[in-house]
Short mmCIF file of C-alpha atoms in Angstrom, two decimals:
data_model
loop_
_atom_site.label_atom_id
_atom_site.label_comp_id
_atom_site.label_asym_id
_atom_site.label_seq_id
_atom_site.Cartn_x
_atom_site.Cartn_y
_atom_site.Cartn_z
CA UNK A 1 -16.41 -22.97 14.76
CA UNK A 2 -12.70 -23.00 13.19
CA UNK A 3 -11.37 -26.40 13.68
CA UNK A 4 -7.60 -25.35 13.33
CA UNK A 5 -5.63 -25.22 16.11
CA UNK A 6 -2.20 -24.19 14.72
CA UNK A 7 -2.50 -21.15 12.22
CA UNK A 8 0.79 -20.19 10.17
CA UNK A 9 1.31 -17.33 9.09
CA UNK A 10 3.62 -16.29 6.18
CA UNK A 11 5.09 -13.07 6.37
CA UNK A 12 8.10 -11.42 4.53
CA UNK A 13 11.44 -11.02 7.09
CA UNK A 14 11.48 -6.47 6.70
CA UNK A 15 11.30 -5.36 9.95
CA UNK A 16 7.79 -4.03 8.90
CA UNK A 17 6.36 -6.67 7.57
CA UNK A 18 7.18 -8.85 10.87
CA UNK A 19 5.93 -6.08 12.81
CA UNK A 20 2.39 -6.17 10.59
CA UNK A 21 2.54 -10.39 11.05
CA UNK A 22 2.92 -10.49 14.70
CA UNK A 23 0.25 -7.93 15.06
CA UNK A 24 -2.02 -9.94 13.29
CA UNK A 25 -0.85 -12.87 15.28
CA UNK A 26 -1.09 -11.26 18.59
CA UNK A 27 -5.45 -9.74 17.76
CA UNK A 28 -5.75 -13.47 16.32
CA UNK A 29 -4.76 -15.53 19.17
CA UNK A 30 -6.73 -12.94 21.54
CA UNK A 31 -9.27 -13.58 19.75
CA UNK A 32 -9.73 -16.90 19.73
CA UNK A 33 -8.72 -18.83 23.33
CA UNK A 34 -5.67 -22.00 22.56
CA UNK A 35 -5.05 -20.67 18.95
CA UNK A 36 -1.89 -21.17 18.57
CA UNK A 37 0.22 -18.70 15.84
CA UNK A 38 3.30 -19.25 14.02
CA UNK A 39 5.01 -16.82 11.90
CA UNK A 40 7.06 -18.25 8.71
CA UNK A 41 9.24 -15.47 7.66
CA UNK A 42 10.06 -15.54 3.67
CA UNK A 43 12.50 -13.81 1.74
CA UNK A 44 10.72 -12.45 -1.49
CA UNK A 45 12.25 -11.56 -5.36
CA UNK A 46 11.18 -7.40 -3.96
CA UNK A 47 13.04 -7.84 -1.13
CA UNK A 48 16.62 -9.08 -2.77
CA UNK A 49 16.30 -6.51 -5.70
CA UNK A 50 16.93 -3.67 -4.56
CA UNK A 51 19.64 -1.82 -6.80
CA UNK A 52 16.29 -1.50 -9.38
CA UNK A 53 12.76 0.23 -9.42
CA UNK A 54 9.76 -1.74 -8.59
CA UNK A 55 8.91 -0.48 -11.98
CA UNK A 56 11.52 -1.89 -13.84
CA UNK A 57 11.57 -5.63 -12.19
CA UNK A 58 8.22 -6.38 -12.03
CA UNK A 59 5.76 -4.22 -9.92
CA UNK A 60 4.64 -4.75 -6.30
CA UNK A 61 2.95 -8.75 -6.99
CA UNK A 62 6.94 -9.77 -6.25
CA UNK A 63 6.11 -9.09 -2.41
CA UNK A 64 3.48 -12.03 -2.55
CA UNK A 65 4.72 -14.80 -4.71
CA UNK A 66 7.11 -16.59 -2.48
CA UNK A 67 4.15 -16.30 0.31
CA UNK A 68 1.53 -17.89 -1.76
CA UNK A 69 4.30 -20.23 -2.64
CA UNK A 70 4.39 -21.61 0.40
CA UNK A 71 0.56 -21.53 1.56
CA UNK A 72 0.60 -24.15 -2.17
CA UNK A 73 2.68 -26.01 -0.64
CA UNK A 74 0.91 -25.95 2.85
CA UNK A 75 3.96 -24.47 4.68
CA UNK A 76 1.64 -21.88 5.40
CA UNK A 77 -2.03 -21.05 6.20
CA UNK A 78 -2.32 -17.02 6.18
CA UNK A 79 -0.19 -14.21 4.40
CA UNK A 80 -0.10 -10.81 6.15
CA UNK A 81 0.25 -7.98 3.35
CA UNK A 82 0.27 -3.98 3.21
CA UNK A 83 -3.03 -4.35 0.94
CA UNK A 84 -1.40 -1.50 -1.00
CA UNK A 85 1.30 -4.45 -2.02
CA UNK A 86 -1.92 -6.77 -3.39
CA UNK A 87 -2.30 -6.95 -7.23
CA UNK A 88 -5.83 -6.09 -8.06
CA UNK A 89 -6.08 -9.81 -9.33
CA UNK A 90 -4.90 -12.48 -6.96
CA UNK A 91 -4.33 -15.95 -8.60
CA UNK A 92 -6.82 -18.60 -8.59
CA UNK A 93 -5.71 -20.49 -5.69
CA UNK A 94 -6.07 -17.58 -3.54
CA UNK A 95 -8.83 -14.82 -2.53
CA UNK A 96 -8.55 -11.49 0.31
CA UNK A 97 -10.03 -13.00 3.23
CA UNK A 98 -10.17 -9.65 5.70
CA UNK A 99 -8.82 -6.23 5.37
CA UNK A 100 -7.65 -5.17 8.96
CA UNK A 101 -8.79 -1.10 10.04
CA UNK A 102 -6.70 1.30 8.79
CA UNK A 103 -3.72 2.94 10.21
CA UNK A 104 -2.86 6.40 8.38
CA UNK A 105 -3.62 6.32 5.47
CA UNK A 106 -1.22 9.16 3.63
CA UNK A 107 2.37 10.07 2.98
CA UNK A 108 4.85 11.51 5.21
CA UNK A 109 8.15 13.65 4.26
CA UNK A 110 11.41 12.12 6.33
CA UNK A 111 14.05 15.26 6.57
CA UNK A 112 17.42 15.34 9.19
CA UNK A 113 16.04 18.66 10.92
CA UNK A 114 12.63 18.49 10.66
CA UNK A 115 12.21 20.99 7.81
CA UNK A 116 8.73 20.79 5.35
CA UNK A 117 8.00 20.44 1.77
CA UNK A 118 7.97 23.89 1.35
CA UNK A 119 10.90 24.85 3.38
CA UNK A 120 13.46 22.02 1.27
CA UNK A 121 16.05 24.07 -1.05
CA UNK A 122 16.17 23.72 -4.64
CA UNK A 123 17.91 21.18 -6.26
CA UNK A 124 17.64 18.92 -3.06
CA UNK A 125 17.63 14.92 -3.41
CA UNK A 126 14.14 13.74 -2.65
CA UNK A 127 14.17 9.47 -1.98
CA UNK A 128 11.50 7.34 -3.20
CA UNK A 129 10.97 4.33 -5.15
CA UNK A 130 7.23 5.16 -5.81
CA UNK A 131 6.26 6.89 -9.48
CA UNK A 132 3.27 8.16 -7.71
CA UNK A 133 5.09 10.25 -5.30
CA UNK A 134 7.67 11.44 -7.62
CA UNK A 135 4.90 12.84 -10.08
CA UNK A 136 3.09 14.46 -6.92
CA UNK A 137 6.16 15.50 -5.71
CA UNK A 138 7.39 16.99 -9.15
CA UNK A 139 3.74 18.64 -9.39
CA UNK A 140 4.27 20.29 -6.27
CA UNK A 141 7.82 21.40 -6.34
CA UNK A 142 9.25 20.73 -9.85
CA UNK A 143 12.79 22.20 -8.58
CA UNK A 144 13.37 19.32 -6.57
CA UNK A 145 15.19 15.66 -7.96
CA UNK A 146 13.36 12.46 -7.05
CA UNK A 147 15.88 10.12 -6.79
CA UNK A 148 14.90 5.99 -6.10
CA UNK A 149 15.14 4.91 -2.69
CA UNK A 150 14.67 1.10 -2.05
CA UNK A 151 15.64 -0.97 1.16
CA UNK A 152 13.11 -1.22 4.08
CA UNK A 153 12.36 1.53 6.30
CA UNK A 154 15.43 1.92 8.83
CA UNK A 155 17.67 1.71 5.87
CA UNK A 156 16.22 4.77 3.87
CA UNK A 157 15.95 6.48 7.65
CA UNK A 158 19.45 5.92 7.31
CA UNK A 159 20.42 7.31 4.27
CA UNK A 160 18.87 10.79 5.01
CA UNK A 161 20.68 10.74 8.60
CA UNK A 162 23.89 10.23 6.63
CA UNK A 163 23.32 13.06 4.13
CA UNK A 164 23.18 10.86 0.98
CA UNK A 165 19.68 12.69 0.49
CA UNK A 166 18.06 15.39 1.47
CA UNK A 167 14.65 14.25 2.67
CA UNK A 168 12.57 10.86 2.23
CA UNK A 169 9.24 9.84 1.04
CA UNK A 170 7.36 7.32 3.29
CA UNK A 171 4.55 5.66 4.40
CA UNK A 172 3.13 7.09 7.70
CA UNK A 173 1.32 3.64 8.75
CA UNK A 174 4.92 2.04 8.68
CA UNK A 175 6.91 4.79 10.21
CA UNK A 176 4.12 5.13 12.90
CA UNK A 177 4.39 0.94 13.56
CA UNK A 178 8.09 0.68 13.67
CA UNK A 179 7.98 3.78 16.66
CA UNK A 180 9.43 6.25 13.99
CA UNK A 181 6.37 8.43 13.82
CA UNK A 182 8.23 11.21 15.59
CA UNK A 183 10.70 11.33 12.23
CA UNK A 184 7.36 12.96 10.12
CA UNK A 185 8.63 16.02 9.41
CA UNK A 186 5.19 16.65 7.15
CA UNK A 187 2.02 14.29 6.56
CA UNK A 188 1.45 15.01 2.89
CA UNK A 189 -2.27 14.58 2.90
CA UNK A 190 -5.26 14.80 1.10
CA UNK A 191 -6.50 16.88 -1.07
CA UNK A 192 -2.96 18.18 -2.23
CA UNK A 193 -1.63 14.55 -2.25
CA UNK A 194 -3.36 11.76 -2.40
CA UNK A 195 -1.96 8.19 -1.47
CA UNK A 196 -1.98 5.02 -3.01
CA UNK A 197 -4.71 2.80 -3.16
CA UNK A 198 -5.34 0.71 -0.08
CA UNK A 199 -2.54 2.17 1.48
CA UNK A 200 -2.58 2.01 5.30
CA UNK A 201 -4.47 -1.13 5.98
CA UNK A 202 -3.53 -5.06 6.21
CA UNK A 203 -5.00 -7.26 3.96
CA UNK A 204 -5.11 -11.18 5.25
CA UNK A 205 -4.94 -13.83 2.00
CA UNK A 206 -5.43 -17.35 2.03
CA UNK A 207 -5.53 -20.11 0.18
CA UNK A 208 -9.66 -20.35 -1.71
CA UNK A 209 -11.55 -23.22 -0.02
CA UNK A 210 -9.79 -23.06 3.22
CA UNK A 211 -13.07 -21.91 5.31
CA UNK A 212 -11.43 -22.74 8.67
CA UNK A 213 -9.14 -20.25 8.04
CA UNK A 214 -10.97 -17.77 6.14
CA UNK A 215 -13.35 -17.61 9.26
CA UNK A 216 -10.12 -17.05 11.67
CA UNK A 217 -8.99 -14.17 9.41
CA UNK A 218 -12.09 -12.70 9.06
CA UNK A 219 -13.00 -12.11 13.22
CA UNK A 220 -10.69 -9.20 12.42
CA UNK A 221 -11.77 -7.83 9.19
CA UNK A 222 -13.38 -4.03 9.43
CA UNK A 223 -16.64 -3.26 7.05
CA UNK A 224 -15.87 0.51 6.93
CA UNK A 225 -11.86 0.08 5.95
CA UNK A 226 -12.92 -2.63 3.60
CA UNK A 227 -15.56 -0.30 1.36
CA UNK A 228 -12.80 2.57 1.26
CA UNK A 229 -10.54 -0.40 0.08
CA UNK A 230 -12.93 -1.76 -2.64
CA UNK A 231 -13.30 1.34 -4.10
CA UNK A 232 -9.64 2.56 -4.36
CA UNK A 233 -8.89 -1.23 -5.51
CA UNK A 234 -11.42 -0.54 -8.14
CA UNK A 235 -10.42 2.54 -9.64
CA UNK A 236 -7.07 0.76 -10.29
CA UNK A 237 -8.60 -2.20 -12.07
CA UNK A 238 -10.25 -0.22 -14.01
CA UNK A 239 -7.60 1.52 -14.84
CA UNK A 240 -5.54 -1.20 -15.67
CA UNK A 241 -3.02 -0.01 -13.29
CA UNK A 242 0.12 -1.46 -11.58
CA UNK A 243 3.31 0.38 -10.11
CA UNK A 244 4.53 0.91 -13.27
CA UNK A 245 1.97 3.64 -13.97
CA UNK A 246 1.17 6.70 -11.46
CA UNK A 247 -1.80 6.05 -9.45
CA UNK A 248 -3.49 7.91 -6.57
CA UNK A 249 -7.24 6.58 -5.17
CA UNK A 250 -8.15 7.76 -2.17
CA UNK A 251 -12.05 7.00 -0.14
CA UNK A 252 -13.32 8.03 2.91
CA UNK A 253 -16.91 6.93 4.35
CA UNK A 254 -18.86 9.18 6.91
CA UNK A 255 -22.58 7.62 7.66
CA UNK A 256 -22.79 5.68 4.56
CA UNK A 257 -21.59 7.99 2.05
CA UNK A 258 -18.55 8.02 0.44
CA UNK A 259 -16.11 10.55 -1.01
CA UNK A 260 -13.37 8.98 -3.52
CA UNK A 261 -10.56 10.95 -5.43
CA UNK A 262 -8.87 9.37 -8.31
CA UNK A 263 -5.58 10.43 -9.99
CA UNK A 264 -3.37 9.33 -12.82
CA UNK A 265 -0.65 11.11 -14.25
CA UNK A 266 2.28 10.38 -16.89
CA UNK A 267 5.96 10.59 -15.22
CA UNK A 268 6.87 11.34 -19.23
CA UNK A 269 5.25 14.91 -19.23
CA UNK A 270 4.10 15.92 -16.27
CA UNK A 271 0.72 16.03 -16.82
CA UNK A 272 -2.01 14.62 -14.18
CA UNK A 273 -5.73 14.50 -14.13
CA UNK A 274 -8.12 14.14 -11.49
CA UNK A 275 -11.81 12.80 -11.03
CA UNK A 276 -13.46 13.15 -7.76
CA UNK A 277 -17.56 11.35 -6.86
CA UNK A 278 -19.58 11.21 -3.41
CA UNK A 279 -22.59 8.58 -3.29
CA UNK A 280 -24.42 6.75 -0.82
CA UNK A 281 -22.77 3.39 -0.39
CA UNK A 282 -24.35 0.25 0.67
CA UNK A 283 -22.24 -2.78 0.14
CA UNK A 284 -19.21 -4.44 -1.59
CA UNK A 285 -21.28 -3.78 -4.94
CA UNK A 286 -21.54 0.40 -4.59
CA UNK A 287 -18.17 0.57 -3.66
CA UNK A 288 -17.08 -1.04 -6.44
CA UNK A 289 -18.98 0.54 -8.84
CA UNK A 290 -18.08 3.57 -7.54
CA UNK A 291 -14.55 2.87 -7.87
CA UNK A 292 -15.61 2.08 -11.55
CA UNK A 293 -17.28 5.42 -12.21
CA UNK A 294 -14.37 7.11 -11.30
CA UNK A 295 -11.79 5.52 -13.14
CA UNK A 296 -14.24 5.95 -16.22
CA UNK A 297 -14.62 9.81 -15.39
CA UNK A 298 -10.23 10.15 -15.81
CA UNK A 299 -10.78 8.26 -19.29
CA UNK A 300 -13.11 10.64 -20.31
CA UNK A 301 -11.06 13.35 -19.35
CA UNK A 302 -8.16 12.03 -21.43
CA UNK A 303 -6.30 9.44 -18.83
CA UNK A 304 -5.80 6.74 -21.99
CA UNK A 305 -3.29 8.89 -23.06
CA UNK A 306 -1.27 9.06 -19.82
CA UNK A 307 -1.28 5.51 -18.87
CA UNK A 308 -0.14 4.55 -22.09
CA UNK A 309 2.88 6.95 -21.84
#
C-alpha cells in the first residue's frame, strides 16, 4: 500500500482546470480512507498570453511547464491535465500515470439564441483559438470568419453574450463541468467533425520513480478511455503533430474492437485528408500500433505535404 499521507496536487488557477483538480481530489480521497489532498494552484506562460495563438507562442506544452516545475521542486506530487493539453512526449522526469474516463468527447457550437451551424448567417464571427476547428469549420461553412478566441471558458461565454462574436467554439467536457452544458447550441460530432486527440478525458502526471504516488493516481485510471487515448496520442506522434498543425484523431472501443478516424489538413489551402481503420485491440501495444497505421495511411495519401504547409 501507498505510504503517502498528504498528496498535492498541482493544478492551473482557470476555473476549469480547478474544477478538473478538485474532482480528482474529491474520487482520490474517497478512495483511499485519511488521504489527505491539497490543491496548489499555478499560474502558467498559456494562461498569461492570451492576446496570441497557441500557435504562435508555443503550442499547448505551456499549460504543463510551471506544473512539472513545481512537482521538480517537490512543491507538488500530482498534476491534473485535459490529456488533450499533454505533449505526446513528456520530459524525462515525468511519465502519464492514469487517464481518468471520459467525459464528452466532441465539440460544441456556443451561440446567444441557440441557433446551429447551419442556421449562422454569412459572414458571421466564429471564436476559437484551435486551427483544428477553424479548418473543420471552414470545410463545413467556408462563408463564415474564424476569428481567435483565448481566455478561459466564462470569458469567451462572455464575449458571445456581448455580441463581440457571433457564436463560439468549445469543448463540451468543459462546458458540461463548469454547469454550462445548457449553452450547447450544437454538439459537432463525429463523423462530420472529429475532435482532438484525447480530448475529453483527465490525464494524472507525476514525477517517474514516485511509485507511492503513481499507485494513488492509478486506483482511478480507466482501461477502455486509456486504449481510445493511446491510439489518438499515437496518430499524432506519428504525425509529428502539435497545435501548430491541424489535427483530428478520434477512437472508440465496443467489445474489444476499435474504430479510429484520423485527420490532418493545411489551414494554408484548405485541403484535408482522412484515414479511417477498425481492428481487434488487445493492449497498450494494438492501440498504439493502430494509432501508427493510421497516421501512416494519411502519409500515403499525401498528408507530408499538408503538415509541412
Amino acid at each position: 500500500m501507498p505510504t503517502v499521507n498528504t498528496l498535492r496536487i498541482a493544478t492551473r488557477r482557470s476555473p476549469l482546470a480547478l474544477w478538473q483538480a478538485e474532482h480528482v481530489a474529491a474520487r482520490l480521497r474517497a478512495s483511499h480512507a485519511g488521504l489527505k489532498v491539497e490543491l496548489v494552484p499555478l499560474s502558467t506562460r498559456g494562461d498569461e498570453v492570451l492576446d496570441r495563438s497557441l500557435a504562435a507562442i508555443g503550442g499547448k506544452g505551456l499549460f504543463l511547464k510551471e506544473l512539472e516545475v513545481a512537482m521538480l521542486e517537490a512543491r507538488a506530487d500530482l498534476a491534473v491535465h485535459s490529456a488533450k493539453d499533454v505533449p505526446v512526449e513528456l520530459d524525462a522526469p515525468f511519465v502519464l500515470a492514469a487517464i481518468l474516463e471520459r467525459a464528452d468527447p466532441f465539440d460544441a457550437l456556443v451561440t446567444r439564441d441557440g441557433r446551429g451551424l447551419d442556421s449562422l448567417r454569412a459572414g458571421a464571427h466564429v471564436g476559437t483559438s484551435s486551427l483544428r476547428r477553424q479548418l473543420q469549420l471552414r470545410v463545413l461553412r467556408p462563408d463564415l470568419v474564424a476569428v481567435d478566441l483565448r481566455g478561459n471558458v466564462g470569458s469567451r461565454l462572455a464575449r458571445v453574450d456581448a455580441g463581440e462574436i457571433d457564436a463560439a467554439i468549445l469543448a463540451c467536457a468543459g462546458l458540461e463541468r463548469l454547469g454550462f452544458g445548457a449553452r450547447i447550441a450544437q454538439r459537432l460530432e463525429a463523423p462530420e467533425w472529429l475532435p482532438a486527440a484525447a480530448q475529453g478525458a483527465l490525464a494524472l502526471e507525476c514525477r517517474a520513480g514516485d511509485r507511492d504516488v503513481a499507485v494513488l493516481a492509478a486506483s482511478l485510471a480507466h482501461a477502455p478511455t486509456a486504449l481510445c487515448v493511446c491510439a489518438e496520442r499515437a496518430v499524432t506522434a506519428a504525425l509529428q503533430g502539435s497545435c501548430q498543425v491541424p489535427i483530428a484523431a478520434y477512437a472508440t472501443l465496443d467489445a474489444g474492437t476499435m474504430s479510429l478516424d484520423g485527420w490532418v489538413g493545411s489551414q494554408r489551402t484548405g485541403q484535408t485528408l482522412r484515414a479511417s481503420q477498425r481492428r481487434e485491440v488487445g493492449g497498450q501495444q494494438d492501440a498504439e500500433g493502430l494509432g501508427t497505421d493510421v497516421a501512416r495511411a494519411l502519409l500515403a495519401r499525401g498528408a507530408r505535404a499538408l503538415l509541412d504547409d
